[in-house]
Amino acid sequence: MTRSTLNTFRLYATGKKTVPLTVEKYPGFQRDDKYKKLTSTDVDYFRSIVGDTGLIYQNEDDLEAFNTDWMNKFRGQSQLVLKPKTTQQVSDILKYCNEQKIAVVPQGGNTGLVGGSVPLFDEVVVSLQGMNQIRSFDDVSGILTADAGCVLESLDNWLGEKGFMMPLDLGAKGSCHIGGNLATNAGGLRLVRYGSLHGTVLGIEAVLPDGTILDSMSTLRKDNTGYDLKQLFIGSEGTIGIITGISILTPRRPSAIHVALLGVDSFEDVQKAFKQSRIQLSEILSAFEYYDNNAFQIFKKHNDARSIMDNEYPFYVLIETSGSNKDHDEEKLNTYLEDMMTDGIAQDGVVAQDESQSKRIWGVREGLTEALGKEPAVYKYDISMPVSKINDCVLEMRDHLEQGGAFGKPDSPVIDVVGYGHVGDGNLHLNIPAKSADPRVLELIEPFLFEWVSKQKGSISAEHGLGISKNQYLSYSKSESMIKLMKTFKSVLDPNGILNPYKYLPTK
Ligand code: FAD
Ligand code: MLT
Ligand code: ZN
């Protein structure tokens, strides 16, 4: 069974709103004059590398998709997009940009949620979409090597025909690139089962800002020679090199997948259901997700959804099992659900009977991002913390906004405070839809939320990264000495600062 593909059409395709320039939203930023402004000589040089069809220059309509992010929150002003087809072309581009001090934004599928994939000013966008070939696959070890611009879902479909699957999955899979996944260290829906990319990625090929091609395309599971350089690129958000190739360990595709939805009265019970799922479903558990009823209401507002359950509950838990023995897995899941109901942990439970029911259950969970994106404005946070604190965070933010006069009355700017996320990973997606992008609301949320997370010894970004949204707040998650070392790495690898400027590391 394959899961539904979320509609990953870009939100601006709905014609909903004109996106303000990022620099208008973050007025503190000035274009750094150390970066050269493009000349026609530069454009001619790039044309000599990628050819006429490999670039878009000064065509506002064609540039829009590369200047604007998926959520319609950030907009840059690039006049040039380059679409190299080979690693050598990427190398030639970066070498020239480094010599000329031309700023560059690497871009994958442009589904990132923190503004990292789009420029602020006139940075040149280097899109990897032209580099989308599978390089090799070993069906004994399950090791896949591919270009960084391969779309995650295409890779998964290709592997599916061979009985394998990608070890990560996310709602943006129809658009995001595997290179973008590495660059953001994407987590997603199945991390609880298959672990993080820091474990599954075996090698990378990356081009450094000076054009050096770093070939670390290992296909070895074990290699203890020297510093593990690939790890530095995983989660580096395009700031130290452009990833052009990946080598990744892929698991066997399970032949039996089951999906269930529970209706639960309290977050205490969500935790109990999780704890018990690890005992009773153990090796077949492949996802444990939750969303609260407020998140569900936003989904319903924007979707013509038939209810999956007869009644509504404060919390919903989505459980997926993946195994190789349908009857055995079904029996395990049914026993687990019966126990949840008998023990009063779940008030209701539904097991999908076919693929279309599975798709409907997953469709709500995966559709939350898109639904929230259709609100006039939404403040999005992806934070990690001990599982026990997840709903406290939502409740405390509601209180805080209410006390600050921003929530709770018909004329309040905040529409709601909703929570969903990857329970198994201690990852909350706290989302605050609002009637408009209101600086007063933002001032109430930040840094209050980051201070709260820091007190729980959590992280201000569990999976979406820093980009332009969180870079100034890095100190809430990393110590001064760690940030200093990060800045040292950056200056050694990118001394001219050409790669993804203004983002990732604190600039203030
Ligand atoms: P982009 O958005 O193009 O880029 C993201 C960052 O990586 C930028 O800083 C960019 O400069 C850099 N970059 C991109 N490609 C390269 C490259 N080849 N070399 C160097 N740097 C590069 N994220 C999760 O972690 N978990 C989820 O469950 C999840 N679900 C999502 C659901 C939806 C509906 C959407 C819209 C997004 C979701 N995301 C999720 C966020 C996003 O999809 C991921 O961060 C994804 O990994 C980004 O991949 P991309 O190819 O779109 O990268
Ligand atoms: C998710 O888990 O749905 C994604 O990370 C996207 C989001 O936070 O909305
Ligand atoms: Zn997520």
Coordinates of C-alpha atoms and ligand atoms in Angstrom, one line a residue:
M1 CA 0.0 0.0 0.0
T2 CA 1.3 3.5 -0.8
R3 CA 0.3 6.5 1.2
S4 CA -1.5 9.4 -0.2
T5 CA 0.5 12.2 -1.7
L6 CA -0.4 15.4 -0.1
N7 CA -1.4 18.2 -2.5
T8 CA 1.9 20.0 -2.5
F9 CA 0.7 22.7 -4.8
R10 CA 2.2 26.0 -3.8
L11 CA -0.1 28.2 -1.8
Y12 CA 0.3 31.2 -3.9
A13 CA -1.1 29.1 -6.8
T14 CA -4.5 29.8 -5.1
G15 CA -4.0 33.4 -5.9
K16 CA -4.6 34.2 -2.3
K17 CA -2.2 36.9 -1.4
T18 CA 0.7 39.1 -2.6
V19 CA 3.7 38.1 -0.5
P20 CA 5.5 41.0 1.2
L21 CA 9.2 41.2 0.6
T22 CA 11.2 39.5 3.4
V23 CA 13.2 42.7 4.0
E24 CA 9.9 44.5 4.7
K25 CA 9.0 42.0 7.3
Y26 CA 12.5 42.0 8.8
P27 CA 13.5 45.7 8.3
G28 CA 16.7 45.3 10.3
F29 CA 18.4 43.7 7.3
Q30 CA 20.4 45.7 4.9
R31 CA 22.0 44.4 1.7
D32 CA 25.6 43.8 2.4
D33 CA 27.6 45.9 0.0
K34 CA 30.5 43.4 0.0
Y35 CA 28.4 41.4 -2.5
K36 CA 28.7 42.3 -6.1
K37 CA 25.7 43.4 -8.1
L38 CA 25.2 41.3 -11.2
T39 CA 26.5 42.6 -14.5
S40 CA 25.7 41.4 -18.0
T41 CA 29.2 40.0 -18.1
D42 CA 28.4 37.8 -15.2
V43 CA 25.2 36.6 -16.7
D44 CA 27.0 35.8 -20.0
Y45 CA 29.6 33.9 -18.0
F46 CA 26.8 31.8 -16.3
R47 CA 25.2 31.3 -19.6
S48 CA 28.4 29.8 -20.9
I49 CA 28.2 27.2 -18.1
V50 CA 24.5 26.2 -18.0
G51 CA 23.4 27.3 -21.5
D52 CA 20.3 29.3 -22.5
T53 CA 17.9 26.8 -21.0
G54 CA 19.7 26.6 -17.7
L55 CA 18.9 30.0 -16.5
I56 CA 16.1 32.5 -15.8
Y57 CA 17.1 36.1 -15.9
Q58 CA 15.0 39.2 -15.2
N59 CA 11.7 37.5 -16.0
E60 CA 9.5 38.4 -13.0
D61 CA 6.8 35.8 -13.8
D62 CA 9.3 32.9 -14.1
L63 CA 11.4 34.1 -11.2
E64 CA 8.4 34.3 -8.8
A65 CA 8.4 30.6 -7.9
F66 CA 12.1 30.8 -6.9
N67 CA 11.8 34.1 -5.0
T68 CA 8.7 33.0 -2.9
D69 CA 8.6 30.2 -0.4
W70 CA 5.9 27.4 -0.2
M71 CA 4.0 29.1 2.7
N72 CA 3.9 32.5 1.0
K73 CA 5.7 34.1 3.9
F74 CA 9.0 35.1 2.4
R75 CA 9.9 36.9 -0.8
G76 CA 13.3 37.8 -2.2
Q77 CA 14.4 39.8 -5.2
S78 CA 16.7 37.6 -7.2
Q79 CA 17.1 38.4 -10.8
L80 CA 18.8 35.2 -11.8
V81 CA 18.1 31.5 -11.3
L82 CA 20.7 29.0 -12.4
K83 CA 19.8 25.4 -13.1
P84 CA 23.0 23.3 -13.4
K85 CA 22.7 19.8 -14.7
T86 CA 26.0 18.4 -13.4
T87 CA 28.3 18.6 -10.4
Q88 CA 31.0 20.2 -12.5
Q89 CA 28.6 23.0 -13.5
V90 CA 27.8 23.6 -9.9
S91 CA 31.5 23.8 -9.2
D92 CA 32.1 26.3 -12.1
I93 CA 29.3 28.5 -10.8
L94 CA 30.5 28.6 -7.2
K95 CA 34.1 29.1 -8.2
Y96 CA 33.1 32.2 -10.2
C97 CA 30.7 33.5 -7.5
N98 CA 33.4 33.1 -4.9
E99 CA 35.9 35.0 -7.0
Q100 CA 33.4 37.7 -7.9
K101 CA 31.8 37.8 -4.4
I102 CA 28.3 37.1 -5.8
A103 CA 25.9 35.8 -3.1
V104 CA 24.1 32.5 -3.7
V105 CA 21.1 30.8 -2.3
P106 CA 21.0 27.0 -2.9
Q107 CA 17.5 25.8 -3.6
G108 CA 15.9 22.4 -3.6
G109 CA 12.1 21.9 -3.8
N110 CA 11.6 25.2 -2.0
T111 CA 9.3 23.6 0.6
G112 CA 11.3 24.8 3.6
L113 CA 9.3 26.5 6.3
V114 CA 11.9 29.0 7.8
G115 CA 12.7 31.2 4.8
G116 CA 16.1 29.5 4.1
S117 CA 15.4 28.6 0.5
V118 CA 14.6 32.0 -0.9
P119 CA 16.9 35.1 -1.2
L120 CA 16.5 38.3 0.8
F121 CA 17.9 40.6 -1.8
D122 CA 19.4 39.9 -5.2
E123 CA 21.3 36.7 -4.4
V124 CA 21.6 34.3 -7.3
V125 CA 19.4 31.2 -6.8
V126 CA 21.1 27.9 -7.7
S127 CA 18.3 25.4 -8.2
L128 CA 19.1 21.7 -8.1
Q129 CA 16.0 20.7 -10.0
G130 CA 18.0 19.8 -13.1
M131 CA 20.0 17.3 -11.2
N132 CA 17.6 14.5 -10.8
Q133 CA 19.2 11.2 -11.8
I134 CA 19.4 8.0 -9.8
R135 CA 23.1 7.0 -9.9
S136 CA 23.1 3.4 -8.5
F137 CA 21.2 1.0 -6.3
D138 CA 22.4 -2.2 -4.6
D139 CA 19.5 -4.5 -3.9
V140 CA 21.6 -6.6 -1.5
S141 CA 22.6 -3.8 0.9
G142 CA 19.7 -1.4 0.0
I143 CA 22.1 1.4 -0.6
L144 CA 20.9 4.1 -3.1
T145 CA 23.1 6.8 -4.6
A146 CA 21.4 9.7 -6.4
D147 CA 21.6 13.3 -7.5
A148 CA 20.6 15.8 -4.8
G149 CA 17.7 17.2 -6.9
C150 CA 15.7 14.0 -7.0
V151 CA 12.2 14.5 -5.6
L152 CA 11.7 12.5 -2.4
E153 CA 8.5 10.9 -3.6
S154 CA 10.0 9.9 -7.0
L155 CA 12.9 8.2 -5.2
D156 CA 10.4 6.4 -3.0
N157 CA 8.2 5.3 -6.0
W158 CA 11.3 4.1 -7.8
L159 CA 12.5 2.1 -4.8
G160 CA 9.0 0.7 -4.3
E161 CA 9.2 -1.2 -7.6
K162 CA 12.3 -2.9 -6.2
G163 CA 10.7 -3.7 -2.8
F164 CA 12.5 -0.9 -0.9
M165 CA 11.5 2.5 0.4
M166 CA 13.1 5.8 1.5
P167 CA 13.8 5.9 5.2
L168 CA 12.1 9.3 5.6
D169 CA 8.6 10.6 4.7
L170 CA 7.0 14.0 5.0
G171 CA 4.0 15.8 3.8
A172 CA 6.1 17.8 1.2
K173 CA 7.5 14.6 -0.4
G174 CA 5.9 15.4 -3.8
S175 CA 8.0 18.5 -4.1
C176 CA 11.0 18.4 -1.7
H177 CA 14.4 17.2 -2.9
I178 CA 16.5 14.6 -1.2
G179 CA 19.3 17.3 -1.2
G180 CA 17.0 19.7 0.6
N181 CA 16.1 17.0 3.1
L182 CA 19.7 16.5 3.9
A183 CA 20.4 20.3 4.0
T184 CA 17.6 20.7 6.6
N185 CA 18.1 17.3 8.3
A186 CA 14.4 16.7 7.8
G187 CA 12.7 14.5 10.3
G188 CA 9.2 13.7 9.2
L189 CA 6.6 11.1 9.9
R190 CA 8.6 7.9 10.3
L191 CA 11.7 9.0 12.2
V192 CA 10.4 7.1 15.2
R193 CA 11.0 3.9 13.2
Y194 CA 13.9 4.6 10.8
G195 CA 15.8 7.2 12.7
S196 CA 17.4 10.5 11.5
L197 CA 19.3 11.2 8.4
H198 CA 22.5 11.5 10.5
G199 CA 22.2 7.7 10.8
T200 CA 20.8 6.7 7.3
V201 CA 23.0 8.9 5.1
L202 CA 26.2 7.1 4.2
G203 CA 27.8 9.7 2.0
I204 CA 27.5 12.9 0.2
E205 CA 29.0 14.8 -2.7
A206 CA 29.1 18.5 -2.1
V207 CA 30.6 21.5 -3.8
L208 CA 32.4 24.0 -1.5
P209 CA 32.1 27.7 -2.0
D210 CA 35.5 27.9 -3.8
G211 CA 34.3 25.2 -6.3
T212 CA 36.1 22.3 -4.7
I213 CA 34.1 19.1 -5.3
L214 CA 34.1 17.1 -2.0
D215 CA 33.5 13.5 -3.1
S216 CA 32.4 11.6 0.0
M217 CA 29.9 9.3 -1.7
S218 CA 30.6 6.4 0.5
T219 CA 28.5 3.3 0.2
L220 CA 29.9 1.7 3.3
R221 CA 27.9 1.2 6.4
K222 CA 31.1 1.2 8.5
D223 CA 34.0 3.6 8.0
N224 CA 35.9 5.0 11.0
T225 CA 38.6 6.9 9.1
G226 CA 38.9 10.5 10.0
Y227 CA 36.3 13.2 10.8
D228 CA 32.9 12.3 9.5
L229 CA 32.6 15.4 7.3
K230 CA 29.3 14.5 5.8
Q231 CA 27.6 15.1 9.1
L232 CA 28.6 18.7 9.0
F233 CA 26.5 19.2 5.8
I234 CA 23.4 17.4 7.2
G235 CA 21.4 20.3 8.6
S236 CA 23.7 23.0 7.3
E237 CA 20.9 24.7 5.3
G238 CA 23.0 25.6 2.3
T239 CA 25.5 27.7 4.2
I240 CA 28.8 25.7 3.7
G241 CA 28.3 23.9 0.4
I242 CA 25.9 22.8 -2.2
I243 CA 25.0 19.1 -1.8
T244 CA 25.0 17.5 -5.3
G245 CA 24.8 13.8 -4.5
I246 CA 23.7 11.5 -1.7
S247 CA 24.3 7.9 -0.7
I248 CA 21.6 6.6 1.6
L249 CA 20.6 3.3 3.3
T250 CA 17.1 2.3 2.4
P251 CA 15.0 -0.2 4.3
R252 CA 12.9 -3.0 2.8
R253 CA 9.4 -1.9 1.9
P254 CA 7.0 -3.5 4.4
S255 CA 4.3 -5.7 2.8
A256 CA 1.7 -5.0 5.5
I257 CA 0.8 -1.5 6.6
H258 CA -2.0 -0.6 8.9
V259 CA -3.3 2.8 10.0
A260 CA -5.5 3.6 13.0
L261 CA -6.9 6.7 14.5
L262 CA -7.7 7.1 18.2
G263 CA -10.0 9.7 19.8
V264 CA -8.4 10.6 23.2
D265 CA -9.6 12.8 26.1
S266 CA -6.4 14.1 27.5
F267 CA -2.7 14.5 26.6
E268 CA -1.9 12.3 29.6
D269 CA -3.8 9.6 27.7
V270 CA -1.9 10.4 24.5
Q271 CA 1.3 9.6 26.4
K272 CA -0.1 6.4 27.9
A273 CA -1.1 5.3 24.4
F274 CA 2.4 6.0 23.2
K275 CA 4.1 4.2 26.0
Q276 CA 1.8 1.2 25.5
S277 CA 2.3 1.3 21.7
R278 CA 6.0 0.7 22.2
I279 CA 5.3 -2.3 24.4
Q280 CA 2.5 -3.9 22.3
L281 CA 3.4 -2.8 18.8
S282 CA 7.1 -2.6 19.4
E283 CA 9.0 -3.6 16.1
I284 CA 6.0 -2.8 13.8
L285 CA 5.3 0.7 15.0
S286 CA 6.2 3.1 12.2
A287 CA 4.4 6.3 13.1
F288 CA 2.9 7.8 16.2
E289 CA 1.4 11.3 15.5
Y290 CA -1.0 13.5 17.3
Y291 CA -3.1 16.6 16.6
D292 CA -5.4 18.5 18.9
N293 CA -9.0 19.3 18.2
N294 CA -8.2 22.9 17.6
A295 CA -5.9 21.9 14.8
F296 CA -8.6 19.6 13.4
Q297 CA -11.1 22.5 13.4
I298 CA -8.7 24.5 11.2
F299 CA -8.4 21.5 8.9
K300 CA -12.2 21.2 8.6
K301 CA -12.5 24.9 7.9
H302 CA -10.5 24.5 4.7
N303 CA -11.4 21.0 3.7
D304 CA -14.6 19.4 2.7
A305 CA -13.8 16.5 5.1
R306 CA -16.2 13.7 6.0
S307 CA -15.7 12.9 9.7
I308 CA -13.6 9.8 10.3
M309 CA -15.2 9.4 13.8
D310 CA -18.8 10.0 14.9
N311 CA -17.7 12.3 17.7
E312 CA -15.0 14.8 18.3
Y313 CA -12.3 14.5 20.9
P314 CA -9.7 16.8 22.5
F315 CA -6.9 14.9 20.9
Y316 CA -6.4 12.5 18.0
V317 CA -3.6 9.9 17.7
L318 CA -2.6 8.4 14.4
I319 CA -0.8 5.1 14.6
E320 CA 0.8 3.3 11.7
T321 CA 2.3 -0.2 11.8
S322 CA 4.6 -1.6 9.1
G323 CA 5.5 -5.2 9.0
S324 CA 5.7 -8.3 6.9
N325 CA 2.8 -10.4 8.2
K326 CA -0.6 -8.9 7.7
D327 CA -2.5 -11.3 10.0
H328 CA 0.1 -11.0 12.8
D329 CA 0.2 -7.2 12.5
E330 CA -3.6 -6.9 12.4
E331 CA -3.9 -9.0 15.5
K332 CA -1.4 -7.0 17.4
L333 CA -3.0 -3.7 16.4
N334 CA -6.5 -4.9 17.2
T335 CA -5.4 -6.2 20.6
Y336 CA -3.7 -2.9 21.3
L337 CA -6.8 -0.9 20.3
E338 CA -9.1 -3.1 22.4
D339 CA -6.8 -2.6 25.4
M340 CA -6.7 1.2 24.9
M341 CA -10.5 1.3 24.9
T342 CA -10.9 -1.2 27.8
D343 CA -8.4 0.8 29.9
G344 CA -10.2 4.0 29.1
I345 CA -7.1 5.5 27.4
A346 CA -8.9 5.9 24.1
Q347 CA -12.5 6.9 23.8
D348 CA -12.8 5.7 20.2
G349 CA -10.7 3.9 17.7
V350 CA -10.9 3.3 14.0
V351 CA -8.7 1.0 11.9
A352 CA -8.5 1.7 8.2
Q353 CA -10.0 -1.1 6.2
D354 CA -8.5 -0.2 2.9
E355 CA -6.1 2.2 1.2
S356 CA -8.6 4.9 0.7
Q357 CA -9.4 4.9 4.5
S358 CA -5.7 5.1 5.3
K359 CA -5.4 8.0 2.9
R360 CA -8.2 9.8 4.6
I361 CA -6.7 9.3 8.1
W362 CA -3.2 10.4 6.9
G363 CA -4.8 13.2 4.8
V364 CA -5.9 15.1 7.9
R365 CA -2.6 14.9 9.7
E366 CA -0.6 15.7 6.6
G367 CA -3.1 18.4 5.5
L368 CA -2.7 20.5 8.6
T369 CA 0.2 22.5 7.2
E370 CA -1.7 23.4 4.1
A371 CA -4.9 24.3 6.0
L372 CA -3.0 26.5 8.4
G373 CA -1.3 28.2 5.5
K374 CA -4.7 29.3 4.2
E375 CA -5.3 31.3 7.3
P376 CA -4.6 35.1 6.8
A377 CA -1.3 34.6 8.8
V378 CA 0.3 31.8 10.8
Y379 CA 3.1 31.8 13.2
K380 CA 4.8 28.3 12.9
Y381 CA 7.1 26.7 15.5
D382 CA 8.7 23.3 15.5
I383 CA 10.1 22.7 18.9
S384 CA 11.3 19.6 20.8
M385 CA 11.0 18.9 24.5
P386 CA 10.2 16.0 26.8
V387 CA 7.0 14.4 25.6
S388 CA 5.3 15.2 28.9
K389 CA 5.6 18.9 28.2
I390 CA 4.1 19.0 24.7
N391 CA 0.6 20.0 25.6
D392 CA 1.7 22.3 28.5
C393 CA 3.5 24.3 25.9
V394 CA 0.2 24.8 23.9
L395 CA -1.8 25.7 27.0
E396 CA 0.8 28.1 28.4
M397 CA 1.0 29.9 25.1
R398 CA -2.8 30.2 25.0
D399 CA -2.7 31.7 28.5
H400 CA 0.2 34.0 27.7
L401 CA -1.5 35.4 24.6
E402 CA -4.7 35.8 26.5
Q403 CA -3.0 37.7 29.3
G404 CA -1.2 39.8 26.7
G405 CA -4.6 40.8 25.2
A406 CA -4.0 39.1 21.9
F407 CA -6.3 36.1 22.2
G408 CA -9.7 35.0 23.6
K409 CA -12.0 37.9 22.6
P410 CA -13.9 38.2 19.3
D411 CA -11.7 41.2 18.2
S412 CA -8.4 39.5 19.3
P413 CA -5.8 39.3 16.6
V414 CA -5.0 35.6 17.3
I415 CA -7.5 33.1 15.9
D416 CA -6.3 30.1 17.8
V417 CA -3.3 28.2 19.3
V418 CA -3.0 24.7 17.9
G419 CA -0.7 21.7 18.5
Y420 CA 0.2 18.7 16.4
G421 CA 3.3 16.7 15.8
H422 CA 5.6 13.8 16.1
V423 CA 4.9 12.5 19.6
G424 CA 7.4 9.7 19.3
D425 CA 10.2 12.3 18.7
G426 CA 9.1 14.8 21.4
N427 CA 8.4 17.2 18.5
L428 CA 5.6 19.7 18.8
H429 CA 4.4 21.8 15.9
L430 CA 2.9 24.8 17.7
N431 CA 0.9 26.9 15.2
I432 CA -0.7 30.3 15.9
P433 CA -3.1 31.4 13.1
A434 CA -3.8 35.1 13.2
K435 CA -6.1 37.6 11.5
S436 CA -3.0 39.4 10.0
A437 CA 0.8 39.4 10.4
D438 CA 0.8 41.5 13.5
P439 CA 4.1 42.6 15.0
R440 CA 2.4 42.9 18.4
V441 CA 1.6 39.2 18.3
L442 CA 5.1 38.2 17.2
E443 CA 6.5 40.3 20.1
L444 CA 4.3 38.3 22.5
I445 CA 5.4 35.0 21.2
E446 CA 9.1 35.5 20.7
P447 CA 11.3 35.3 22.7
F448 CA 8.7 34.0 25.3
L449 CA 8.4 30.7 23.6
F450 CA 12.1 30.2 23.1
E451 CA 12.8 31.0 26.8
W452 CA 10.1 28.5 27.7
V453 CA 11.7 25.8 25.5
S454 CA 15.1 26.5 26.8
K455 CA 13.9 26.0 30.4
Q456 CA 12.7 22.6 29.3
K457 CA 16.1 21.9 27.8
G458 CA 14.4 21.6 24.5
S459 CA 15.3 22.9 21.0
I460 CA 13.9 25.9 19.3
S461 CA 14.0 23.9 16.1
A462 CA 13.4 20.2 16.0
E463 CA 13.3 19.7 12.3
H464 CA 12.6 22.8 10.1
G465 CA 15.9 24.5 10.9
L466 CA 16.8 28.2 11.5
G467 CA 16.8 30.0 8.1
I468 CA 15.8 33.6 8.5
S469 CA 13.1 32.8 11.1
K470 CA 15.1 31.5 14.1
N471 CA 18.8 32.3 13.5
Q472 CA 18.8 35.3 15.9
Y473 CA 17.6 33.0 18.6
L474 CA 20.2 30.2 18.3
S475 CA 21.6 31.0 21.8
Y476 CA 18.4 29.5 23.3
S477 CA 19.6 26.1 22.0
K478 CA 23.3 26.4 21.7
S479 CA 26.0 27.7 24.0
E480 CA 28.2 30.7 23.3
S481 CA 31.2 28.4 22.7
M482 CA 29.3 26.2 20.3
I483 CA 28.1 29.2 18.3
K484 CA 31.6 30.5 18.2
L485 CA 32.9 27.2 16.7
M486 CA 30.0 27.2 14.2
K487 CA 31.1 30.7 13.1
T488 CA 34.6 29.4 12.8
F489 CA 33.6 26.5 10.6
K490 CA 31.5 28.9 8.4
S491 CA 34.4 31.3 7.9
V492 CA 36.9 28.5 7.1
L493 CA 34.6 26.9 4.6
D494 CA 33.1 30.1 3.2
P495 CA 35.5 32.9 3.9
N496 CA 33.7 35.3 1.6
G497 CA 30.3 34.4 3.0
I498 CA 28.7 33.9 -0.4
L499 CA 26.5 30.9 0.6
N500 CA 23.0 31.7 1.9
P501 CA 24.0 35.0 3.6
Y502 CA 22.0 36.6 6.4
K503 CA 20.6 33.2 7.6
Y504 CA 21.3 30.3 9.9
L505 CA 23.9 31.8 12.3
P506 CA 23.0 34.9 14.3
T507 CA 23.9 38.1 12.5
K508 CA 23.3 40.4 15.5
Ligands
FAD1 P1 14.4 23.9 0.2 O1 13.1 24.4 0.8 O2 14.6 24.2 -1.2 O3 15.6 24.4 1.0 C1 15.7 24.3 2.4 C2 17.1 24.7 2.9 O4 18.1 23.8 2.4 C3 17.5 26.1 2.4 O5 18.3 26.7 3.3 C4 18.3 25.7 1.1 O6 19.3 26.7 0.9 C5 19.0 24.4 1.5 N1 19.2 23.5 0.4 C6 18.3 22.9 -0.4 N2 18.8 22.1 -1.3 C7 20.2 22.1 -1.0 C8 21.3 21.5 -1.6 N3 21.2 20.6 -2.6 N4 22.5 21.8 -1.1 C9 22.7 22.6 0.0 N5 21.6 23.3 0.5 C10 20.4 23.0 0.0 N6 10.1 19.2 7.4 C11 10.4 18.2 8.3 O7 11.5 18.1 8.8 N7 9.5 17.3 8.7 C12 8.2 17.3 8.2 O8 7.4 16.5 8.5 C13 7.9 18.3 7.2 N8 6.7 18.3 6.6 C14 6.4 19.3 5.8 C15 5.1 19.3 5.2 C16 4.8 20.3 4.3 C17 3.4 20.3 3.7 C18 5.8 21.3 3.9 C19 5.4 22.4 3.0 C20 7.0 21.3 4.5 C21 7.4 20.3 5.4 N9 8.6 20.2 6.0 C22 8.9 19.2 6.9 C23 9.6 21.2 5.7 C24 10.4 20.9 4.4 O9 9.7 20.2 3.5 C25 11.7 20.2 4.7 O10 12.5 21.1 5.4 C26 12.5 19.7 3.4 O11 13.5 18.9 3.8 C27 13.0 20.8 2.5 O12 13.5 20.3 1.3 P2 13.5 21.2 0.0 O13 14.1 20.4 -1.1 O14 12.1 21.7 -0.3 O15 14.5 22.3 0.4
MLT2 C1 4.6 18.4 9.8 O1 5.0 17.6 10.6 O2 3.4 18.4 9.4 C2 5.5 19.3 9.2 O3 6.7 19.4 9.9 C3 5.0 20.6 8.7 C4 4.4 21.5 9.8 O4 5.0 21.7 10.8 O5 3.4 22.1 9.5
ZN3 ZN 7.0 17.8 11.3

